[in-house]
mmCIF file of C-alpha atoms and ligand atoms in Angstrom:
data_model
loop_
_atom_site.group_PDB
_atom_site.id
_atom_site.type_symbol
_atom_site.label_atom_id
_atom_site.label_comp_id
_atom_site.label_asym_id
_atom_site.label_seq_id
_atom_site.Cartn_x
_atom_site.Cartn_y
_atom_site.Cartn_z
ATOM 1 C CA UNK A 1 -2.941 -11.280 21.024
ATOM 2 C CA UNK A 2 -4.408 -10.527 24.391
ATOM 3 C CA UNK A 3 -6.566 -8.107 26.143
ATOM 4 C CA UNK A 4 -5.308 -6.594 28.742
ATOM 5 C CA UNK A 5 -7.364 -3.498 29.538
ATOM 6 C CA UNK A 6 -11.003 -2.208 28.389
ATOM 7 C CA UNK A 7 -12.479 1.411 28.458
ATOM 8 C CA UNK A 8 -16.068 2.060 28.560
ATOM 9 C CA UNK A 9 -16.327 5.575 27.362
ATOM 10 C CA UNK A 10 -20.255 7.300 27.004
ATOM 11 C CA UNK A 11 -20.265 10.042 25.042
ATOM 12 C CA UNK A 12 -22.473 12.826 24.196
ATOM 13 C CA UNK A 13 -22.223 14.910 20.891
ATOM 14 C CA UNK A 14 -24.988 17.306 19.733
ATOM 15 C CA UNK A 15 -26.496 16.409 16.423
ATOM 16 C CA UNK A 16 -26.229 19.104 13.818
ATOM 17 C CA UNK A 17 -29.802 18.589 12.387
ATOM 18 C CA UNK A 18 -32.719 16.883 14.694
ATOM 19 C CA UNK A 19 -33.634 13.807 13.211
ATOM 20 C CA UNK A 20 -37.507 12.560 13.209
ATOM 21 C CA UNK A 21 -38.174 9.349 12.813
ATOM 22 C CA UNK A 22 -41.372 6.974 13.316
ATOM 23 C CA UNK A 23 -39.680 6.404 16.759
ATOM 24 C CA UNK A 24 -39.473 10.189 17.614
ATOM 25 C CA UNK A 25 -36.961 12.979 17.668
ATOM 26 C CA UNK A 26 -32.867 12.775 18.084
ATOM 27 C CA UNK A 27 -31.169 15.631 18.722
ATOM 28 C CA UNK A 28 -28.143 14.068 20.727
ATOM 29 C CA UNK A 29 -26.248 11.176 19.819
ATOM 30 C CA UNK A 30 -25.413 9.416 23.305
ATOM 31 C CA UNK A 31 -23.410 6.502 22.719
ATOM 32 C CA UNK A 32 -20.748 3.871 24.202
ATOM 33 C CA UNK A 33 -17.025 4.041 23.094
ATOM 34 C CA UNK A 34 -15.328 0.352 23.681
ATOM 35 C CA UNK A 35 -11.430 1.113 23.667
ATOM 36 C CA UNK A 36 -9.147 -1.976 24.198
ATOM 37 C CA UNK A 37 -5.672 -2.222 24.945
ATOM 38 C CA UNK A 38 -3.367 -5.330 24.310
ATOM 39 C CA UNK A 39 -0.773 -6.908 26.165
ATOM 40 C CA UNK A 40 1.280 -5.754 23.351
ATOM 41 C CA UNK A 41 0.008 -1.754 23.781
ATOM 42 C CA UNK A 42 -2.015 -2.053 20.904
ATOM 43 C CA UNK A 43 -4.748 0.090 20.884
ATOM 44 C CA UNK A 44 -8.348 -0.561 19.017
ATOM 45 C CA UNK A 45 -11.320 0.959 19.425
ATOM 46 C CA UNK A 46 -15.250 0.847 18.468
ATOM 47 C CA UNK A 47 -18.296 2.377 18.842
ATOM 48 C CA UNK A 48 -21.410 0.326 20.731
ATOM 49 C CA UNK A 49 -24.171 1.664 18.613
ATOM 50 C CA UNK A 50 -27.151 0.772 21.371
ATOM 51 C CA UNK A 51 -28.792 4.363 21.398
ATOM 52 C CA UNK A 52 -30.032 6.176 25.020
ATOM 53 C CA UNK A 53 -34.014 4.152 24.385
ATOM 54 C CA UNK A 54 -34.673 0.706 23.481
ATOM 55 C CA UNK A 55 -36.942 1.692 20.157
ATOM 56 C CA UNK A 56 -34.592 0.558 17.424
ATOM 57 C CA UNK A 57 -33.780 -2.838 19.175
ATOM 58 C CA UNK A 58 -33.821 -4.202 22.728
ATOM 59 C CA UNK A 59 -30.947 -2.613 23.802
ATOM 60 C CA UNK A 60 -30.269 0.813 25.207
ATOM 61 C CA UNK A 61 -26.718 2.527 25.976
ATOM 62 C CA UNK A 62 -27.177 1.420 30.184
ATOM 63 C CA UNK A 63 -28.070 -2.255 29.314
ATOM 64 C CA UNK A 64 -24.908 -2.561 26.884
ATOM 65 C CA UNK A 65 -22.532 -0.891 29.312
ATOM 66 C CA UNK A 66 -23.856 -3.401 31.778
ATOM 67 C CA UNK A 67 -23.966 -6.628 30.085
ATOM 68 C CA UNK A 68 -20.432 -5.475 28.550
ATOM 69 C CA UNK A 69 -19.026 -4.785 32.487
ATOM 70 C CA UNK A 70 -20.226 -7.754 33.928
ATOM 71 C CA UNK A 71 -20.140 -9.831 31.058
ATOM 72 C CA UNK A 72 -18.484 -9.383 27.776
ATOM 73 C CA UNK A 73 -15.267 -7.834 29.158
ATOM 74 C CA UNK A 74 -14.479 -10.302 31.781
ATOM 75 C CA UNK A 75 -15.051 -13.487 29.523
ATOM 76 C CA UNK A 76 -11.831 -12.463 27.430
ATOM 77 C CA UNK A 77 -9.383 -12.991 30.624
ATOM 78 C CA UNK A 78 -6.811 -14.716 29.604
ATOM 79 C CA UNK A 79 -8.320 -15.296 25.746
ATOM 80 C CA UNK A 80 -5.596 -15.710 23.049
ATOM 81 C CA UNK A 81 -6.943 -14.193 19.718
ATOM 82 C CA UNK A 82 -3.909 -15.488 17.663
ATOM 83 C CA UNK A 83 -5.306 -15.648 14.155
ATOM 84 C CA UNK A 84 -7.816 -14.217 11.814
ATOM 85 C CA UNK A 85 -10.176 -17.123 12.061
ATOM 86 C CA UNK A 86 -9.862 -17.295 15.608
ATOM 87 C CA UNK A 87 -11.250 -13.754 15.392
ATOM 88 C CA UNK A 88 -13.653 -13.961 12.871
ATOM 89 C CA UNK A 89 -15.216 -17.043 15.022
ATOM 90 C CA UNK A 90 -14.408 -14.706 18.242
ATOM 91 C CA UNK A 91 -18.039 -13.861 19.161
ATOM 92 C CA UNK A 92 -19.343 -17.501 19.108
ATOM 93 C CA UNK A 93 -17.594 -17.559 22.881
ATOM 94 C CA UNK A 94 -20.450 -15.542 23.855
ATOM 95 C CA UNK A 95 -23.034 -17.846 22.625
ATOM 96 C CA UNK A 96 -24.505 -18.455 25.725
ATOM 97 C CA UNK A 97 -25.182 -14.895 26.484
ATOM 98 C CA UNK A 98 -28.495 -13.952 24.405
ATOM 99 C CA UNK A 99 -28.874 -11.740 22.352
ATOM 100 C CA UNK A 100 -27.304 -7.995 23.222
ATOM 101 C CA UNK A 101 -25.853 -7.735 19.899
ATOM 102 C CA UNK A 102 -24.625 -4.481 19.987
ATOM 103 C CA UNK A 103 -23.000 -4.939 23.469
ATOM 104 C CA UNK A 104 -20.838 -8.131 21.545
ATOM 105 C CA UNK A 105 -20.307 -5.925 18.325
ATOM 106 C CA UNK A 106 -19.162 -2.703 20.005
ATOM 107 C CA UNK A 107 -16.509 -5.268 22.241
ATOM 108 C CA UNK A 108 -15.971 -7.500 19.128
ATOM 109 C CA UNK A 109 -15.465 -4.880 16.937
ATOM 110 C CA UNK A 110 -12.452 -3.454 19.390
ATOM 111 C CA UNK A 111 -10.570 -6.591 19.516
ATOM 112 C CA UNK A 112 -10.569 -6.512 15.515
ATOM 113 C CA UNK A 113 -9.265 -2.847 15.632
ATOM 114 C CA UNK A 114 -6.870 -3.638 18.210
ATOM 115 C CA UNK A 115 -5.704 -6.667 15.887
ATOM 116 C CA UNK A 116 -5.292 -4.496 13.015
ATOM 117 C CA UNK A 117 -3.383 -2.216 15.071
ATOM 118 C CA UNK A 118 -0.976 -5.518 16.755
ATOM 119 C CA UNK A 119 -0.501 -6.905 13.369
ATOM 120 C CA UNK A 120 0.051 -3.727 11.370
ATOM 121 C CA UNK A 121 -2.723 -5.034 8.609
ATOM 122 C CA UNK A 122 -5.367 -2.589 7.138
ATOM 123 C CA UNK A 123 -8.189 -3.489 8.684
ATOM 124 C CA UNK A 124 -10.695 -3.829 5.576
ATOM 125 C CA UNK A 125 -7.864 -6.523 4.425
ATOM 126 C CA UNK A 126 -8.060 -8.751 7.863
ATOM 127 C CA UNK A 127 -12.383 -8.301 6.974
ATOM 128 C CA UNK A 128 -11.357 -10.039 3.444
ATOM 129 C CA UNK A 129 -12.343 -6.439 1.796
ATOM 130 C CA UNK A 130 -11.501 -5.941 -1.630
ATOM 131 C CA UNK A 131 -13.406 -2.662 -2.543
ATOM 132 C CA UNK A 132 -11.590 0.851 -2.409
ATOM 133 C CA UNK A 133 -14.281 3.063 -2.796
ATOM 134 C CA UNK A 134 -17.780 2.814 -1.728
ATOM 135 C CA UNK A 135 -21.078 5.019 -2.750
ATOM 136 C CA UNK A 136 -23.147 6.971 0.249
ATOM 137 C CA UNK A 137 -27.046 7.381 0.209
ATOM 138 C CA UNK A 138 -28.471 9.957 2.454
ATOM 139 C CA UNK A 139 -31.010 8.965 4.529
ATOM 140 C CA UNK A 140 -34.110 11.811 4.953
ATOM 141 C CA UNK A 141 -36.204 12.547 8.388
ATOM 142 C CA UNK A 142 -39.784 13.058 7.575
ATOM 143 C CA UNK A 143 -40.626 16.796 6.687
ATOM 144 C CA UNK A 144 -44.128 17.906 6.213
ATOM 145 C CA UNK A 145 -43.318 20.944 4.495
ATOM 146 C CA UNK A 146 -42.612 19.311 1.057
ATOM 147 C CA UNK A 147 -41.435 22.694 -0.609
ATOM 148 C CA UNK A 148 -38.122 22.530 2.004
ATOM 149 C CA UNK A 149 -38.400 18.935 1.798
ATOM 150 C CA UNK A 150 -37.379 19.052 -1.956
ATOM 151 C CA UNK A 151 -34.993 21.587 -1.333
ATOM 152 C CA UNK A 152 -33.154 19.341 0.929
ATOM 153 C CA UNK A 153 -33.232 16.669 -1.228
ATOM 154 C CA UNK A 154 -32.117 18.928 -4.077
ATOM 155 C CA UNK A 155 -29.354 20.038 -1.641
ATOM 156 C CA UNK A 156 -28.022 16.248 -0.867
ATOM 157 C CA UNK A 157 -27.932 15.054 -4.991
ATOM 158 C CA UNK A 158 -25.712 18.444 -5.198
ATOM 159 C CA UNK A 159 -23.376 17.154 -2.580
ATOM 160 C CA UNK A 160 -22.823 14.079 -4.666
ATOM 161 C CA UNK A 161 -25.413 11.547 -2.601
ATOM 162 C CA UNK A 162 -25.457 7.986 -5.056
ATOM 163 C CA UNK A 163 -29.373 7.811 -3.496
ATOM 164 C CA UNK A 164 -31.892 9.476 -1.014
ATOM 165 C CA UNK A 165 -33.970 7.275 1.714
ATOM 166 C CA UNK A 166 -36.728 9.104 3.457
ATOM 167 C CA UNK A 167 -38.356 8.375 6.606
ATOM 168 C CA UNK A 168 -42.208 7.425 6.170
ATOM 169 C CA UNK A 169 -45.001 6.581 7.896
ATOM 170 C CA UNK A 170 -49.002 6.165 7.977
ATOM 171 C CA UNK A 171 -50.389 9.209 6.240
ATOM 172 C CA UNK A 172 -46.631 10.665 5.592
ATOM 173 C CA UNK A 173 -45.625 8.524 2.853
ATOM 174 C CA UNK A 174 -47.014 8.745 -1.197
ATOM 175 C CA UNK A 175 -47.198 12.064 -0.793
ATOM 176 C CA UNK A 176 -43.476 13.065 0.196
ATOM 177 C CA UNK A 177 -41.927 10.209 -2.164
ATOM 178 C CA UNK A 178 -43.466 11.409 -4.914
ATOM 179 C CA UNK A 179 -42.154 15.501 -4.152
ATOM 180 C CA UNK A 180 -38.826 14.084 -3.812
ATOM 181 C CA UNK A 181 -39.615 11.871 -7.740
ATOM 182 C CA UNK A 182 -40.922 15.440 -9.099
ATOM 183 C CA UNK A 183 -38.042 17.284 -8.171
ATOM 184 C CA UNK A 184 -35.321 14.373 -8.916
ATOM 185 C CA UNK A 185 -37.289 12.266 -11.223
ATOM 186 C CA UNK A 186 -33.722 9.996 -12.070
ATOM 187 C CA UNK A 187 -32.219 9.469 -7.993
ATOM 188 C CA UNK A 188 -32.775 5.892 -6.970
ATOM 189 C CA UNK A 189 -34.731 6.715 -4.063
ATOM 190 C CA UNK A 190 -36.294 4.168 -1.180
ATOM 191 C CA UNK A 191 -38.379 4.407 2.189
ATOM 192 C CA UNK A 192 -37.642 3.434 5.723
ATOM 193 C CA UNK A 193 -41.084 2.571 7.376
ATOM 194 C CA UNK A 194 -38.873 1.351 10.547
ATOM 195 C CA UNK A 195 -41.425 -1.034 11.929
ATOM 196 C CA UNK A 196 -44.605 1.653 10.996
ATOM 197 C CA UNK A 197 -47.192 -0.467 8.718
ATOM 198 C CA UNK A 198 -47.614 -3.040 11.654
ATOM 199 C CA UNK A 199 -51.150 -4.115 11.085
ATOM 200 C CA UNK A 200 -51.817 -1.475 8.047
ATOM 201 C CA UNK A 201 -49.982 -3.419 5.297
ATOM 202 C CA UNK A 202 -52.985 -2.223 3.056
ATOM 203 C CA UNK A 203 -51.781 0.912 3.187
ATOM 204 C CA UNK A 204 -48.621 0.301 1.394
ATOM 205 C CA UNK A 205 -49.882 -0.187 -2.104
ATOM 206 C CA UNK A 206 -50.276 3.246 -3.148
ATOM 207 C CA UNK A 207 -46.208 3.094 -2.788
ATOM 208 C CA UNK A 208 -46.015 0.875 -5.584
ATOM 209 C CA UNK A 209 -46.321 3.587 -8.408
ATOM 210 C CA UNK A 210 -43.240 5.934 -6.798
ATOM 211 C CA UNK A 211 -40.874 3.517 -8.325
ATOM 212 C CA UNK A 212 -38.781 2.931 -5.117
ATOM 213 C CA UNK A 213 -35.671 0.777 -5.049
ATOM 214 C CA UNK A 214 -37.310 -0.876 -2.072
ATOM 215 C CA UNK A 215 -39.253 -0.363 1.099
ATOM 216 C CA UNK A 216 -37.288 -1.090 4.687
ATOM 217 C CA UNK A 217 -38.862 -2.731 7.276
ATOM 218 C CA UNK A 218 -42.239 -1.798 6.811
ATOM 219 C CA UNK A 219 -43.760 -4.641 9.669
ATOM 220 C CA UNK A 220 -42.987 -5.495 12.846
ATOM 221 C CA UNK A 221 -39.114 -5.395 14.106
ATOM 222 C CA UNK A 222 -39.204 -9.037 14.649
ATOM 223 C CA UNK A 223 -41.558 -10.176 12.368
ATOM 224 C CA UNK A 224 -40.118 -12.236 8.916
ATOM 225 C CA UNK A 225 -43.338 -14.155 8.116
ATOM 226 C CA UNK A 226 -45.820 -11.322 7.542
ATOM 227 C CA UNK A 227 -43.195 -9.749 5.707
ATOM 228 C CA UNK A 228 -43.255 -12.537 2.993
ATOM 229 C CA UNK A 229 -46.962 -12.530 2.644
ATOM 230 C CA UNK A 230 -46.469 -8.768 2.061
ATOM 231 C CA UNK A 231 -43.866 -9.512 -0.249
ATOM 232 C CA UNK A 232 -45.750 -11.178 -2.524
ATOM 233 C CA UNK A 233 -48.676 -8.556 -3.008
ATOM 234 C CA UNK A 234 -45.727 -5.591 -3.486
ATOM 235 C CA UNK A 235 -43.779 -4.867 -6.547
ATOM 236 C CA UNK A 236 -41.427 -2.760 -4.605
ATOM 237 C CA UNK A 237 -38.661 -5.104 -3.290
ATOM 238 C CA UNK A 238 -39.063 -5.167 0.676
ATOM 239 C CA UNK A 239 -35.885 -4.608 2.713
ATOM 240 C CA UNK A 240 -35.241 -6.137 5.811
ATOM 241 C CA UNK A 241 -33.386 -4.016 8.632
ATOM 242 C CA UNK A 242 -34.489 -4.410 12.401
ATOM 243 C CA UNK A 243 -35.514 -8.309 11.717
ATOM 244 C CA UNK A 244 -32.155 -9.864 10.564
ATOM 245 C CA UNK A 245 -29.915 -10.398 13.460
ATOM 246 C CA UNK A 246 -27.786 -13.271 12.037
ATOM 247 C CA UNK A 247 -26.803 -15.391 9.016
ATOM 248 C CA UNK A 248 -29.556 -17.661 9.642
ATOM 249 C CA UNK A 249 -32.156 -15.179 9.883
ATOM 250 C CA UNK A 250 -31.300 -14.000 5.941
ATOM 251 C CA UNK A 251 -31.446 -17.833 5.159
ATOM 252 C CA UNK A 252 -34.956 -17.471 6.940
ATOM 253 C CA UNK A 253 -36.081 -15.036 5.232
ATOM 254 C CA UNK A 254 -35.238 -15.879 1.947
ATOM 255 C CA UNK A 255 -36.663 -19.321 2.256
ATOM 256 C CA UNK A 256 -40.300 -17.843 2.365
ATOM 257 C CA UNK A 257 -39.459 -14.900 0.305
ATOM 258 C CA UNK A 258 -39.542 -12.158 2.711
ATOM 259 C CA UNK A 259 -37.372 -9.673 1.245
ATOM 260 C CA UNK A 260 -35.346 -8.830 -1.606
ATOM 261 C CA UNK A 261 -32.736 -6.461 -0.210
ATOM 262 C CA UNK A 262 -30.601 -6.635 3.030
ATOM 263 C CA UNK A 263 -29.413 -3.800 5.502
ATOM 264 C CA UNK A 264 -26.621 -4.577 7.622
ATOM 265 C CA UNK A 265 -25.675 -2.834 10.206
ATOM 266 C CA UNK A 266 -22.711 -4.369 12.049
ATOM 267 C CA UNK A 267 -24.317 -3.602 15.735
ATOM 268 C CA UNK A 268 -27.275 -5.372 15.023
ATOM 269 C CA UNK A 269 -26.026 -8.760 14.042
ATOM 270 C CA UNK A 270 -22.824 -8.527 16.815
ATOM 271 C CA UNK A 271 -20.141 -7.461 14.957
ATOM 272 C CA UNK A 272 -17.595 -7.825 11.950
ATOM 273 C CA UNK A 273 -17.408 -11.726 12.237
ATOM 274 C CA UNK A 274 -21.355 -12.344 12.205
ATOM 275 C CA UNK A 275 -21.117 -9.154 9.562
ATOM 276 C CA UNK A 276 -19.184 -11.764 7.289
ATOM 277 C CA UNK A 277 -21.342 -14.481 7.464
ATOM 278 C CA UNK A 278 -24.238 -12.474 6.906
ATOM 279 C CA UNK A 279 -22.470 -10.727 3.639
ATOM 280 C CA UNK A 280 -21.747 -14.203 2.669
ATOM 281 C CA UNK A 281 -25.306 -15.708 3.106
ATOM 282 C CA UNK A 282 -26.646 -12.346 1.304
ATOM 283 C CA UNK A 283 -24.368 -13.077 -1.945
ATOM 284 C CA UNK A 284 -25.037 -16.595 -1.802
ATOM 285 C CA UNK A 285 -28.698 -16.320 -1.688
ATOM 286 C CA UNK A 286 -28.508 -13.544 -4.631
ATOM 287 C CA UNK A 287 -30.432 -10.655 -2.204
ATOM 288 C CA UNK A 288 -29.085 -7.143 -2.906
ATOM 289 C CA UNK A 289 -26.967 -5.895 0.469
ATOM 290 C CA UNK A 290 -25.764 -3.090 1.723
ATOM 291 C CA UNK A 291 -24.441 -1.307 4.908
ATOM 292 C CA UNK A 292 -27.370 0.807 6.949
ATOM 293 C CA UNK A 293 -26.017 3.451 10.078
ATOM 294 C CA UNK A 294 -26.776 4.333 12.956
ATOM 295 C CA UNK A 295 -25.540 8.268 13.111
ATOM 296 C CA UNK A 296 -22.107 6.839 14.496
ATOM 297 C CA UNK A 297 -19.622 9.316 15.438
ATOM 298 C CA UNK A 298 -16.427 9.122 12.690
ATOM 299 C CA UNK A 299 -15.072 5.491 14.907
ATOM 300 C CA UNK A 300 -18.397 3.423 13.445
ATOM 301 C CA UNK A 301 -18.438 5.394 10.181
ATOM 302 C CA UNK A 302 -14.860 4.329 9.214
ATOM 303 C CA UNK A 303 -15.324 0.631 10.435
ATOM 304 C CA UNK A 304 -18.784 0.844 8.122
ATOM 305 C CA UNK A 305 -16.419 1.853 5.348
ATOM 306 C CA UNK A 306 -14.000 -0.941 6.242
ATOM 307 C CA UNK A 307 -16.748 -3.432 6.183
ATOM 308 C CA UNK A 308 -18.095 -1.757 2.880
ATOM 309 C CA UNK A 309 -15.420 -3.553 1.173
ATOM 310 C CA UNK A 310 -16.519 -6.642 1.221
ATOM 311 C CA UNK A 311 -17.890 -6.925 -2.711
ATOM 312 C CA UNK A 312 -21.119 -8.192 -2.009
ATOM 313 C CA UNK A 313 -21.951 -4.571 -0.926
ATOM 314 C CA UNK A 314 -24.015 -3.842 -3.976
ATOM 315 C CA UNK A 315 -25.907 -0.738 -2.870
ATOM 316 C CA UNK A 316 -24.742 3.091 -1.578
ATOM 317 C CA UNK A 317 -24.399 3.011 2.199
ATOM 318 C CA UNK A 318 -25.840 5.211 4.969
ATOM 319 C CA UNK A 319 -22.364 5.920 6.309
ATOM 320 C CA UNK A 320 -21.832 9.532 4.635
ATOM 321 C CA UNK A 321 -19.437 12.345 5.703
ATOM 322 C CA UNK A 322 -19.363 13.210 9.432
ATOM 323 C CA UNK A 323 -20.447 16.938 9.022
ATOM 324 C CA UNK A 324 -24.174 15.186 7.900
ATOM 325 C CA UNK A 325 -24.508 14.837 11.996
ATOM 326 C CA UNK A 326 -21.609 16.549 13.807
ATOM 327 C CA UNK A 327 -19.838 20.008 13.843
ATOM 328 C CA UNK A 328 -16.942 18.139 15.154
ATOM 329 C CA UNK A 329 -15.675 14.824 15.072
ATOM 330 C CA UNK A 330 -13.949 12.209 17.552
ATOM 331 C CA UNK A 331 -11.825 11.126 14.505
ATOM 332 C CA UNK A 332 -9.512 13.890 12.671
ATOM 333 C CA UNK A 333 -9.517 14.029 9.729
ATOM 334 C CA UNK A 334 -13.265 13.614 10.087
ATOM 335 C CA UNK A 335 -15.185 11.118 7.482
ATOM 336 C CA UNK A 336 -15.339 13.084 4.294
ATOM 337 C CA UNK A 337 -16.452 12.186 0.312
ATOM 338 C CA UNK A 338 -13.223 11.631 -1.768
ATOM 339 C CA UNK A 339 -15.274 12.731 -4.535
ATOM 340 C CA UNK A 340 -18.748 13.718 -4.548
ATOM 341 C CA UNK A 341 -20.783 10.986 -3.360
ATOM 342 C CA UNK A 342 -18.088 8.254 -2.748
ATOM 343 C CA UNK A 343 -16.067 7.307 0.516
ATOM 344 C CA UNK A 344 -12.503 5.736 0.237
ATOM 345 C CA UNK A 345 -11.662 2.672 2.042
ATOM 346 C CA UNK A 346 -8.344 4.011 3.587
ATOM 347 C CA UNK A 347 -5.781 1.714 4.719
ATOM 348 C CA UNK A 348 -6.123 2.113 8.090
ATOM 349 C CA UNK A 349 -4.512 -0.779 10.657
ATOM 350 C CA UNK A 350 -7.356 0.461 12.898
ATOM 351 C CA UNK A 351 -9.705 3.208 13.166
ATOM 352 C CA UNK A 352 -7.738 4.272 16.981
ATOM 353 C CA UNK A 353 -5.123 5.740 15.061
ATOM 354 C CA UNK A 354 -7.333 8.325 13.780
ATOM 355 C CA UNK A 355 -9.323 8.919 17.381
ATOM 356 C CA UNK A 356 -8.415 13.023 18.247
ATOM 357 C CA UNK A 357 -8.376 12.137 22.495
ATOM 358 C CA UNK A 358 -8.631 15.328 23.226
ATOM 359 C CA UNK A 359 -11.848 15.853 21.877
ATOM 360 C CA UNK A 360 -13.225 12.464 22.713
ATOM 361 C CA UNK A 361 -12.097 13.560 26.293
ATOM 362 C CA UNK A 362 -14.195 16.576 26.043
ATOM 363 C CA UNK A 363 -17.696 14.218 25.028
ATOM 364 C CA UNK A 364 -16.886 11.877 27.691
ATOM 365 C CA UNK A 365 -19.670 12.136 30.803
ATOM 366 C CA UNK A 366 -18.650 8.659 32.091
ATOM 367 C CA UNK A 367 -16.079 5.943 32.271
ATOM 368 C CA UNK A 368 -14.817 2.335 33.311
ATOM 369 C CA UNK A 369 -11.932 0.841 33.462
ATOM 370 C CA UNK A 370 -11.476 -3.127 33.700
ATOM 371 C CA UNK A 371 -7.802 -4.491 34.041
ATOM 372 C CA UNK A 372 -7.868 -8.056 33.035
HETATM 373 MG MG1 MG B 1 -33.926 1.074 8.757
#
């Protein structure tokens, strides 16, 4: 298979529901759509996660459309992409270009749809997917109103959520995890800290009597080695999000005992191939895993649920239904539970046959063309 043709697409959707984080308020997902075409006329498409600023990684929706232009895109002239190792192995082309994971997954991640699409295979089978149905946690903004707080909670255990994650931070923690145990006193339930306890580890050890499945990323983004000093004066197993970009950095971190738990999120570690490897490290190492999000439109929740077929995928996902975030979807039908609380790996040879163009036309506010 060859490329012959890439679309940059950005796209703006209005969030249903602000969400606050540590980093600040969303209330518009702005993102990059990567669609490929192959010499063939297959079509694949994926969804560059970088968001509008730089405060969940380096990267920002300008820097990936520009290292993907100049870059990415123009390195495949020419490429064959014959097999499935040859695309599982596809990113290590880009070795010399550092870092910009999300720029390589969002491209990466294309070529893989496309494939699907060329070869007429489901795509979770070409991943090595075995799974059919996969659970969905909800993830919580901070609310200091615990009364509505609860309610909300109350509301997503109702709609069939397998666990609840709430966004914490310095002086908004203890005290919202344990409204969320009073009213639920059975959910699993788990904290993000996103990067928040940098220099005010001390503060986490009042979490250790809420009984969470695990803390994510309470230290700095880049940081594995204060993590594993933390790690050994917590009970609660630490997650690590923001700091594991690669295979080798879960080998890192579970040589000094820096975490328990993995979140993988295919943007951040460069797409489905380096996705593998890390699921394959994760299992081998014996660390629980499971699949973060990034409130992707319905084009990174299905290749989430795709990837959420890999076994090692222990834990309930991020990746929930797409009316969580959006009144309307680029993908029709939109992401929706099978049953309460579960998402079914469909058989899809690629998430572009599900893409509705017209409305992805009417998010568009800018795009590129490059004929290879
Ligand atoms: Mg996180």
């Amino acid at each position: 298979m060859r490329v012959r043709k890439c679309t940059l697409r950005r796209v703006q959707m209005p969030l249903r529901e602000p969400v606050k984080t540590s980093y600040g308020m969303h209330a518009m997902k702005d993102v990059t759509i990567v669609i490929v075409e192959t010499e063939k006329g297959a079509v694949g498409v994926a969804e560059c996660v970088a968001m509008r600023e730089p405060t969940y990684t380096e990267e920002t929706v300008s820097t990936a459309w520009h290292v993907l232009t100049d870059f990415l895109v123009p390195s495949m002239r020419d490429v064959d992409i014959n097999e499935t190792r040859g695309l599982r192995y596809m990113s290590e082309r880009w070795g010399r270009i550092r870092g910009n994971w999300m720029a390589k997954a969002g491209l990466e991640m294309a070529i893989w749809d496309a494939y699907a699409a060329e070869t007429k295979v489901p795509l979770y089978q070409l991943l090595g997917g075995t799974v059919r149905e996969v659970p969905a946690g909800i993830s919580l903004g901070m609310n200091s109103d615990l009364d509505a707080l609860q309610e909300r909670a109350r509301r997503a255990v109702a709609d069939g959520f397998q666990r609840i994650k709430l966004k914490i931070a310095p002086g908004a923690d203890v005290e919202p995890l344990m409204a969320i145990r009073r009213a639920l006193p059975d959910i699993p339930l788990m904290a993000d800290a996103n990067s928040a306890y940098e220099g005010c580890a001390q503060l986490l050890a009042g979490l250790d009597g809420v009984g969470l499945m695990m803390i994510e990323q309470p230290l700095a983004y880049d940081d594995i080695v204060d993590h594993a000093a933390l790690q050994d004066k917590l009970r609660t197993p630490i997650c690590l999000d923001e700091s594991i970009r690669s295979a080798n950095d879960v080998r890192r971190a579970a040589m000094i005992g820096a975490c328990k738990v993995i979140n993988l999120k295919p943007g951040r570690v460069g797409g489905f191939g380096s996705s593998i490897a890390v699921h394959d490290e994760a299992v081998r190492l014996g660390l629980g895993l499971w699949c973060g999000g990034m409130y992707e439109t319905g084009i990174g929740r299905l290749h989430n649920i795709a990837l959420c077929s890999l076994p090692g995928f222990g834990l309930p996902t991020d990746t929930g239904p797409s009316d969580r975030y959006f009144e309307s979807d680029i993908v029709d039908p939109p992401v929706t539970f099978h049953r309460p609380g579960f998402l079914a790996v469909e058989p899809l040879c690629g998430v572009a046959s599900r893409v509705n163009w017209k409305r992805l036309d009417d998010f568009t506010v800018q795009s590129n063309t490059i004929v290879l």
